[in-house]
């Protein structure tokens, strides 16, 4: 068991990539705390995992954009598990598309608040105990949009570029303390976020859903979407003892869409 006696706190653990990471970690013996805004989804994943793997789980209703919410969620996890997480996965995220001239300040702020400041809030809550313990793993689910740009995603791409800046700086700051900080940069993943993107393309362009899906697939030289389990497999390596030499990296899981 690679993660026996470890507690992982996973934001956005109610579906998609966060859910897959929670399963991958629990399969290796980790206890998991799952935080998202939709209580029913985190409850359901926590129950499924507890019954399948027999590990301790906790479902937390939490908006990562809200510092008080995050403080309460970490306090509740600490109460149940007798301490803070060994592993933090900052996965909660939103993605909306709009031409820049239709990107209003509210949309801009929403992306920064959830994707970037949410990562800051949870990292601030988790790091002090990791420093005390002299061991920790922080895994930020960024995006290839954190490395490169694309039309209609200025707010999303800016927030994910910010996540990479945070990742790299913090990795250098805490590298001597037994803590690694890394980012995963997926391409298009087969989750609800991508399904919503496809629905949006259909609504805005009149393309069929099949054509929209083909366009997204063709962004990858593998001509397919990445699976959430493939992202989770890398998260597991980064979380494990075996991954201790990997620090400050932003690793693509995108089939080769972006080559840096
Ligand atoms: P998803 O299916 O939409 O799941 C997103 C998760 O984040 C949900 O559990 C959602 O739950 C949670 N979340 C959203 N806003 C939140 C908030 N303010 N506070 C707490 N939780 C929040 O998306 P996904 O595809 O799994 O994406 C997960 C991460 O991967 C995101 O950071 C995304 O940007 C990144 N990513 C995805 C893709 C892709 O193609 N799907 C590609 C690259 C990167 P609630 O809505 O209930 O809060």
mmCIF file of C-alpha atoms and ligand atoms in Angstrom:
data_model
loop_
_atom_site.group_PDB
_atom_site.id
_atom_site.type_symbol
_atom_site.label_atom_id
_atom_site.label_comp_id
_atom_site.label_asym_id
_atom_site.label_seq_id
_atom_site.Cartn_x
_atom_site.Cartn_y
_atom_site.Cartn_z
ATOM 1 C CA UNK A 1 0.000 0.000 0.000
ATOM 2 C CA UNK A 2 1.674 3.202 -1.210
ATOM 3 C CA UNK A 3 -0.411 5.617 0.857
ATOM 4 C CA UNK A 4 -1.105 3.682 4.079
ATOM 5 C CA UNK A 5 -1.568 5.992 7.081
ATOM 6 C CA UNK A 6 -1.818 9.057 4.869
ATOM 7 C CA UNK A 7 -4.701 11.525 4.797
ATOM 8 C CA UNK A 8 -5.468 13.121 1.442
ATOM 9 C CA UNK A 9 -7.627 16.245 1.182
ATOM 10 C CA UNK A 10 -9.048 16.461 -2.332
ATOM 11 C CA UNK A 11 -10.989 19.492 -3.515
ATOM 12 C CA UNK A 12 -13.597 18.947 -6.209
ATOM 13 C CA UNK A 13 -13.730 15.316 -5.129
ATOM 14 C CA UNK A 14 -17.412 14.884 -6.012
ATOM 15 C CA UNK A 15 -16.950 13.970 -9.668
ATOM 16 C CA UNK A 16 -14.561 13.832 -12.607
ATOM 17 C CA UNK A 17 -10.801 14.017 -12.003
ATOM 18 C CA UNK A 18 -11.115 14.612 -8.232
ATOM 19 C CA UNK A 19 -13.284 11.508 -7.858
ATOM 20 C CA UNK A 20 -10.789 9.405 -9.848
ATOM 21 C CA UNK A 21 -7.897 10.651 -7.695
ATOM 22 C CA UNK A 22 -9.839 9.846 -4.517
ATOM 23 C CA UNK A 23 -10.382 6.271 -5.755
ATOM 24 C CA UNK A 24 -6.726 5.867 -6.781
ATOM 25 C CA UNK A 25 -5.486 7.100 -3.399
ATOM 26 C CA UNK A 26 -7.981 5.057 -1.336
ATOM 27 C CA UNK A 27 -7.036 1.930 -3.296
ATOM 28 C CA UNK A 28 -3.505 2.505 -1.933
ATOM 29 C CA UNK A 29 -4.737 2.827 1.647
ATOM 30 C CA UNK A 30 -5.177 6.605 2.073
ATOM 31 C CA UNK A 31 -7.988 8.115 4.110
ATOM 32 C CA UNK A 32 -9.712 10.776 2.045
ATOM 33 C CA UNK A 33 -11.483 14.046 2.786
ATOM 34 C CA UNK A 34 -13.495 15.286 -0.190
ATOM 35 C CA UNK A 35 -14.550 18.913 -0.517
ATOM 36 C CA UNK A 36 -16.933 20.480 -3.032
ATOM 37 C CA UNK A 37 -20.032 22.659 -3.086
ATOM 38 C CA UNK A 38 -22.485 19.885 -4.019
ATOM 39 C CA UNK A 39 -22.954 17.926 -0.799
ATOM 40 C CA UNK A 40 -24.779 15.001 -2.459
ATOM 41 C CA UNK A 41 -21.825 14.309 -4.790
ATOM 42 C CA UNK A 42 -19.100 14.309 -2.132
ATOM 43 C CA UNK A 43 -21.354 12.235 0.150
ATOM 44 C CA UNK A 44 -21.861 9.671 -2.562
ATOM 45 C CA UNK A 45 -18.138 9.384 -3.470
ATOM 46 C CA UNK A 46 -17.170 9.183 0.227
ATOM 47 C CA UNK A 47 -19.693 6.368 0.791
ATOM 48 C CA UNK A 48 -18.634 4.440 -2.331
ATOM 49 C CA UNK A 49 -14.964 4.651 -1.332
ATOM 50 C CA UNK A 50 -15.560 3.677 2.302
ATOM 51 C CA UNK A 51 -17.500 0.599 1.273
ATOM 52 C CA UNK A 52 -15.135 -0.444 -1.549
ATOM 53 C CA UNK A 53 -11.792 0.061 0.223
ATOM 54 C CA UNK A 54 -12.673 0.180 3.946
ATOM 55 C CA UNK A 55 -10.722 3.429 4.462
ATOM 56 C CA UNK A 56 -11.958 6.360 6.532
ATOM 57 C CA UNK A 57 -13.618 9.091 4.470
ATOM 58 C CA UNK A 58 -15.124 12.503 5.094
ATOM 59 C CA UNK A 59 -17.401 14.532 2.817
ATOM 60 C CA UNK A 60 -17.217 18.292 3.199
ATOM 61 C CA UNK A 61 -19.455 20.936 1.672
ATOM 62 C CA UNK A 62 -17.022 23.719 0.877
ATOM 63 C CA UNK A 63 -16.545 26.549 -1.599
ATOM 64 C CA UNK A 64 -12.778 26.863 -2.033
ATOM 65 C CA UNK A 65 -13.183 30.493 -3.117
ATOM 66 C CA UNK A 66 -14.329 31.343 0.419
ATOM 67 C CA UNK A 67 -11.528 31.458 3.000
ATOM 68 C CA UNK A 68 -13.933 30.895 5.914
ATOM 69 C CA UNK A 69 -15.488 27.851 4.242
ATOM 70 C CA UNK A 70 -12.014 26.428 3.699
ATOM 71 C CA UNK A 71 -11.004 27.123 7.302
ATOM 72 C CA UNK A 72 -14.114 25.307 8.555
ATOM 73 C CA UNK A 73 -13.556 22.329 6.247
ATOM 74 C CA UNK A 74 -9.936 21.877 7.343
ATOM 75 C CA UNK A 75 -10.920 22.243 11.022
ATOM 76 C CA UNK A 76 -13.591 19.551 10.585
ATOM 77 C CA UNK A 77 -11.089 17.226 8.852
ATOM 78 C CA UNK A 78 -8.524 17.823 11.578
ATOM 79 C CA UNK A 79 -11.156 17.013 14.228
ATOM 80 C CA UNK A 80 -12.055 13.709 12.556
ATOM 81 C CA UNK A 81 -8.568 12.559 11.583
ATOM 82 C CA UNK A 82 -6.590 14.055 14.484
ATOM 83 C CA UNK A 83 -4.474 16.269 12.222
ATOM 84 C CA UNK A 84 -4.226 17.981 8.873
ATOM 85 C CA UNK A 85 -3.696 16.280 5.517
ATOM 86 C CA UNK A 86 -0.406 14.733 4.424
ATOM 87 C CA UNK A 87 -1.477 15.168 0.811
ATOM 88 C CA UNK A 88 -3.437 18.088 -0.639
ATOM 89 C CA UNK A 89 -4.909 17.911 -4.115
ATOM 90 C CA UNK A 90 -6.089 21.301 -5.355
ATOM 91 C CA UNK A 91 -8.398 20.030 -8.067
ATOM 92 C CA UNK A 92 -11.582 22.157 -7.720
ATOM 93 C CA UNK A 93 -11.978 24.251 -10.811
ATOM 94 C CA UNK A 94 -14.335 25.975 -13.196
ATOM 95 C CA UNK A 95 -14.016 26.659 -16.923
ATOM 96 C CA UNK A 96 -16.138 29.024 -18.944
ATOM 97 C CA UNK A 97 -15.464 30.277 -22.444
ATOM 98 C CA UNK A 98 -16.053 33.693 -23.992
ATOM 99 C CA UNK A 99 -14.348 36.013 -26.437
ATOM 100 C CA UNK A 100 -12.237 38.510 -24.505
ATOM 101 C CA UNK A 101 -14.628 41.366 -25.335
ATOM 102 C CA UNK A 102 -17.411 39.373 -23.640
ATOM 103 C CA UNK A 103 -15.276 38.386 -20.644
ATOM 104 C CA UNK A 104 -16.692 40.688 -18.010
ATOM 105 C CA UNK A 105 -15.088 41.359 -14.664
ATOM 106 C CA UNK A 106 -17.419 38.917 -12.871
ATOM 107 C CA UNK A 107 -16.318 36.041 -15.116
ATOM 108 C CA UNK A 108 -12.661 37.032 -14.715
ATOM 109 C CA UNK A 109 -12.955 37.191 -10.914
ATOM 110 C CA UNK A 110 -14.859 33.872 -10.740
ATOM 111 C CA UNK A 111 -11.992 32.043 -12.443
ATOM 112 C CA UNK A 112 -9.314 33.647 -10.303
ATOM 113 C CA UNK A 113 -11.354 33.110 -7.116
ATOM 114 C CA UNK A 114 -11.942 29.381 -7.613
ATOM 115 C CA UNK A 115 -8.980 28.170 -9.667
ATOM 116 C CA UNK A 116 -6.207 30.335 -8.231
ATOM 117 C CA UNK A 117 -7.295 31.810 -4.889
ATOM 118 C CA UNK A 118 -9.005 28.509 -3.989
ATOM 119 C CA UNK A 119 -5.621 26.826 -4.444
ATOM 120 C CA UNK A 120 -4.037 29.530 -2.261
ATOM 121 C CA UNK A 121 -6.686 29.103 0.479
ATOM 122 C CA UNK A 122 -6.330 25.324 0.728
ATOM 123 C CA UNK A 123 -2.546 25.418 0.509
ATOM 124 C CA UNK A 124 -2.446 28.032 3.292
ATOM 125 C CA UNK A 125 -4.627 25.774 5.439
ATOM 126 C CA UNK A 126 -2.590 22.601 4.814
ATOM 127 C CA UNK A 127 1.022 23.781 4.689
ATOM 128 C CA UNK A 128 1.799 24.698 8.344
ATOM 129 C CA UNK A 129 1.234 21.111 9.554
ATOM 130 C CA UNK A 130 3.165 19.670 6.615
ATOM 131 C CA UNK A 131 6.082 21.907 7.604
ATOM 132 C CA UNK A 132 5.839 20.726 11.232
ATOM 133 C CA UNK A 133 5.679 17.104 10.125
ATOM 134 C CA UNK A 134 8.537 17.469 7.633
ATOM 135 C CA UNK A 135 6.529 15.628 4.987
ATOM 136 C CA UNK A 136 3.879 16.716 2.534
ATOM 137 C CA UNK A 137 2.600 16.535 -0.998
ATOM 138 C CA UNK A 138 0.762 19.344 -2.761
ATOM 139 C CA UNK A 139 -0.636 18.483 -6.168
ATOM 140 C CA UNK A 140 -2.296 21.227 -8.173
ATOM 141 C CA UNK A 141 -4.514 20.207 -11.053
ATOM 142 C CA UNK A 142 -3.745 22.981 -13.513
ATOM 143 C CA UNK A 143 -4.165 22.481 -17.274
ATOM 144 C CA UNK A 144 -2.221 22.752 -20.501
ATOM 145 C CA UNK A 145 -4.023 26.128 -20.499
ATOM 146 C CA UNK A 146 -1.569 26.966 -17.702
ATOM 147 C CA UNK A 147 1.270 26.688 -20.220
ATOM 148 C CA UNK A 148 -0.199 27.954 -23.446
ATOM 149 C CA UNK A 149 -3.109 30.070 -24.604
ATOM 150 C CA UNK A 150 -6.136 29.456 -26.785
ATOM 151 C CA UNK A 151 -8.934 31.667 -28.090
ATOM 152 C CA UNK A 152 -11.919 32.310 -25.772
ATOM 153 C CA UNK A 153 -10.292 31.126 -22.535
ATOM 154 C CA UNK A 154 -8.430 34.223 -21.294
ATOM 155 C CA UNK A 155 -9.846 34.066 -17.759
ATOM 156 C CA UNK A 156 -9.361 30.304 -17.411
ATOM 157 C CA UNK A 157 -5.848 30.346 -18.907
ATOM 158 C CA UNK A 158 -4.788 33.295 -16.731
ATOM 159 C CA UNK A 159 -5.972 31.474 -13.602
ATOM 160 C CA UNK A 160 -4.139 28.275 -14.570
ATOM 161 C CA UNK A 161 -0.931 30.156 -15.490
ATOM 162 C CA UNK A 162 -1.196 31.616 -11.979
ATOM 163 C CA UNK A 163 -1.432 28.127 -10.482
ATOM 164 C CA UNK A 164 1.870 27.204 -12.171
ATOM 165 C CA UNK A 165 3.573 30.322 -10.764
ATOM 166 C CA UNK A 166 2.378 29.420 -7.278
ATOM 167 C CA UNK A 167 3.454 25.786 -7.747
ATOM 168 C CA UNK A 168 6.990 26.607 -8.891
ATOM 169 C CA UNK A 169 7.646 29.276 -6.252
ATOM 170 C CA UNK A 170 6.304 27.249 -3.334
ATOM 171 C CA UNK A 171 8.192 24.140 -4.486
ATOM 172 C CA UNK A 172 11.463 26.040 -4.173
ATOM 173 C CA UNK A 173 10.443 27.518 -0.827
ATOM 174 C CA UNK A 174 9.550 24.246 0.914
ATOM 175 C CA UNK A 175 11.744 21.801 -0.983
ATOM 176 C CA UNK A 176 14.098 21.399 1.971
ATOM 177 C CA UNK A 177 11.205 20.456 4.283
ATOM 178 C CA UNK A 178 10.242 17.089 2.835
ATOM 179 C CA UNK A 179 7.393 18.644 0.890
ATOM 180 C CA UNK A 180 6.933 18.485 -2.865
ATOM 181 C CA UNK A 181 4.688 20.817 -4.826
ATOM 182 C CA UNK A 182 3.787 19.891 -8.376
ATOM 183 C CA UNK A 183 1.150 20.593 -10.982
ATOM 184 C CA UNK A 184 -0.559 18.269 -13.420
ATOM 185 C CA UNK A 185 -1.544 19.793 -16.747
ATOM 186 C CA UNK A 186 -4.219 17.699 -18.458
ATOM 187 C CA UNK A 187 -5.442 18.187 -21.997
ATOM 188 C CA UNK A 188 -9.146 17.548 -22.664
ATOM 189 C CA UNK A 189 -10.343 14.956 -20.141
ATOM 190 C CA UNK A 190 -13.490 12.876 -20.488
ATOM 191 C CA UNK A 191 -15.461 14.526 -17.644
ATOM 192 C CA UNK A 192 -18.549 16.687 -17.222
ATOM 193 C CA UNK A 193 -16.395 19.799 -17.669
ATOM 194 C CA UNK A 194 -15.611 18.697 -21.223
ATOM 195 C CA UNK A 195 -19.240 17.642 -21.857
ATOM 196 C CA UNK A 196 -20.315 21.146 -20.848
ATOM 197 C CA UNK A 197 -17.682 22.550 -23.222
ATOM 198 C CA UNK A 198 -19.091 20.435 -26.046
ATOM 199 C CA UNK A 199 -22.658 21.592 -25.274
ATOM 200 C CA UNK A 200 -21.387 25.149 -25.385
ATOM 201 C CA UNK A 201 -19.710 24.661 -28.796
ATOM 202 C CA UNK A 202 -22.951 23.132 -30.113
ATOM 203 C CA UNK A 203 -25.000 26.067 -28.789
ATOM 204 C CA UNK A 204 -22.640 28.729 -30.116
ATOM 205 C CA UNK A 205 -21.618 27.280 -33.488
ATOM 206 C CA UNK A 206 -24.466 24.992 -34.502
ATOM 207 C CA UNK A 207 -21.981 22.112 -34.936
ATOM 208 C CA UNK A 208 -23.226 18.657 -33.977
ATOM 209 C CA UNK A 209 -22.043 17.209 -30.648
ATOM 210 C CA UNK A 210 -20.089 14.536 -32.567
ATOM 211 C CA UNK A 211 -18.283 17.179 -34.631
ATOM 212 C CA UNK A 212 -17.501 19.207 -31.519
ATOM 213 C CA UNK A 213 -16.126 16.112 -29.784
ATOM 214 C CA UNK A 214 -14.003 15.259 -32.852
ATOM 215 C CA UNK A 215 -12.537 18.774 -32.820
ATOM 216 C CA UNK A 216 -11.516 18.408 -29.169
ATOM 217 C CA UNK A 217 -10.064 14.945 -29.799
ATOM 218 C CA UNK A 218 -8.027 16.199 -32.762
ATOM 219 C CA UNK A 219 -6.283 18.696 -30.451
ATOM 220 C CA UNK A 220 -4.287 15.651 -29.306
ATOM 221 C CA UNK A 221 -1.971 13.693 -31.608
ATOM 222 C CA UNK A 222 -3.560 10.616 -29.999
ATOM 223 C CA UNK A 223 -6.932 11.787 -31.361
ATOM 224 C CA UNK A 224 -8.748 11.031 -28.121
ATOM 225 C CA UNK A 225 -9.724 12.514 -24.770
ATOM 226 C CA UNK A 226 -7.579 11.742 -21.738
ATOM 227 C CA UNK A 227 -9.320 9.692 -19.026
ATOM 228 C CA UNK A 228 -9.637 10.855 -15.428
ATOM 229 C CA UNK A 229 -7.911 7.617 -14.376
ATOM 230 C CA UNK A 230 -4.822 8.594 -16.402
ATOM 231 C CA UNK A 231 -4.610 11.893 -14.519
ATOM 232 C CA UNK A 232 -5.119 10.022 -11.238
ATOM 233 C CA UNK A 233 -2.249 7.623 -12.040
ATOM 234 C CA UNK A 234 0.179 10.545 -12.209
ATOM 235 C CA UNK A 235 -1.304 12.091 -9.052
ATOM 236 C CA UNK A 236 -0.647 8.793 -7.271
ATOM 237 C CA UNK A 237 3.013 8.817 -8.304
ATOM 238 C CA UNK A 238 3.415 12.429 -7.138
ATOM 239 C CA UNK A 239 1.704 11.618 -3.809
ATOM 240 C CA UNK A 240 3.768 8.533 -3.079
ATOM 241 C CA UNK A 241 7.207 8.137 -1.531
ATOM 242 C CA UNK A 242 8.487 7.046 -4.954
ATOM 243 C CA UNK A 243 7.607 10.497 -6.298
ATOM 244 C CA UNK A 244 9.774 12.406 -3.821
ATOM 245 C CA UNK A 245 12.329 13.448 -6.453
ATOM 246 C CA UNK A 246 9.707 15.247 -8.527
ATOM 247 C CA UNK A 247 9.303 18.818 -7.306
ATOM 248 C CA UNK A 248 8.227 22.090 -8.862
ATOM 249 C CA UNK A 249 7.145 20.409 -12.083
ATOM 250 C CA UNK A 250 4.142 20.984 -14.302
ATOM 251 C CA UNK A 251 3.582 17.656 -16.033
ATOM 252 C CA UNK A 252 1.304 17.331 -19.041
ATOM 253 C CA UNK A 253 -1.148 14.452 -19.368
ATOM 254 C CA UNK A 254 -2.388 15.410 -22.795
ATOM 255 C CA UNK A 255 -1.269 12.793 -25.293
ATOM 256 C CA UNK A 256 1.385 15.175 -26.591
ATOM 257 C CA UNK A 257 -0.781 18.204 -27.384
ATOM 258 C CA UNK A 258 1.731 20.578 -25.768
ATOM 259 C CA UNK A 259 5.425 19.695 -25.912
ATOM 260 C CA UNK A 260 6.813 21.849 -23.074
HETATM 261 P P1 LIG B 1 -15.799 18.731 -13.188
HETATM 262 O O1 LIG B 1 -16.268 17.396 -13.601
HETATM 263 O O2 LIG B 1 -16.603 19.938 -13.529
HETATM 264 O O3 LIG B 1 -15.514 18.699 -11.618
HETATM 265 C C1 LIG B 1 -15.067 19.851 -10.962
HETATM 266 C C2 LIG B 1 -15.088 19.616 -9.481
HETATM 267 O O4 LIG B 1 -14.685 20.842 -8.833
HETATM 268 C C3 LIG B 1 -16.481 19.278 -8.974
HETATM 269 O O5 LIG B 1 -16.412 18.368 -7.906
HETATM 270 C C4 LIG B 1 -16.973 20.629 -8.484
HETATM 271 O O6 LIG B 1 -17.968 20.446 -7.498
HETATM 272 C C5 LIG B 1 -15.698 21.204 -7.898
HETATM 273 N N1 LIG B 1 -15.746 22.650 -7.744
HETATM 274 C C6 LIG B 1 -15.984 23.587 -8.682
HETATM 275 N N2 LIG B 1 -16.001 24.799 -8.125
HETATM 276 C C7 LIG B 1 -15.759 24.629 -6.804
HETATM 277 C C8 LIG B 1 -15.660 25.501 -5.695
HETATM 278 N N3 LIG B 1 -15.826 26.828 -5.829
HETATM 279 N N4 LIG B 1 -15.390 24.980 -4.469
HETATM 280 C C9 LIG B 1 -15.237 23.647 -4.313
HETATM 281 N N5 LIG B 1 -15.336 22.762 -5.323
HETATM 282 C C10 LIG B 1 -15.600 23.259 -6.555
HETATM 283 O O7 LIG B 1 -14.345 19.015 -13.802
HETATM 284 P P2 LIG B 1 -13.045 18.084 -13.998
HETATM 285 O O8 LIG B 1 -12.893 17.891 -15.452
HETATM 286 O O9 LIG B 1 -13.062 16.932 -13.088
HETATM 287 O O10 LIG B 1 -11.929 19.152 -13.572
HETATM 288 C C11 LIG B 1 -11.147 19.043 -12.390
HETATM 289 C C12 LIG B 1 -9.948 19.977 -12.533
HETATM 290 O O11 LIG B 1 -9.194 19.603 -13.681
HETATM 291 C C13 LIG B 1 -10.299 21.439 -12.706
HETATM 292 O O12 LIG B 1 -9.397 22.240 -11.975
HETATM 293 C C14 LIG B 1 -10.098 21.672 -14.200
HETATM 294 O O13 LIG B 1 -9.804 23.001 -14.503
HETATM 295 C C15 LIG B 1 -8.940 20.741 -14.474
HETATM 296 N N6 LIG B 1 -8.845 20.352 -15.887
HETATM 297 C C16 LIG B 1 -9.882 19.730 -16.508
HETATM 298 C C17 LIG B 1 -9.760 19.416 -17.844
HETATM 299 C C18 LIG B 1 -10.878 18.751 -18.608
HETATM 300 O O14 LIG B 1 -10.761 18.647 -19.834
HETATM 301 N N7 LIG B 1 -11.928 18.274 -17.987
HETATM 302 C C19 LIG B 1 -8.576 19.705 -18.539
HETATM 303 C C20 LIG B 1 -7.541 20.328 -17.864
HETATM 304 C C21 LIG B 1 -7.687 20.647 -16.531
HETATM 305 P P3 LIG B 1 -19.127 21.518 -7.202
HETATM 306 O O15 LIG B 1 -19.540 22.109 -8.509
HETATM 307 O O16 LIG B 1 -20.144 20.681 -6.527
HETATM 308 O O17 LIG B 1 -18.510 22.505 -6.267
#
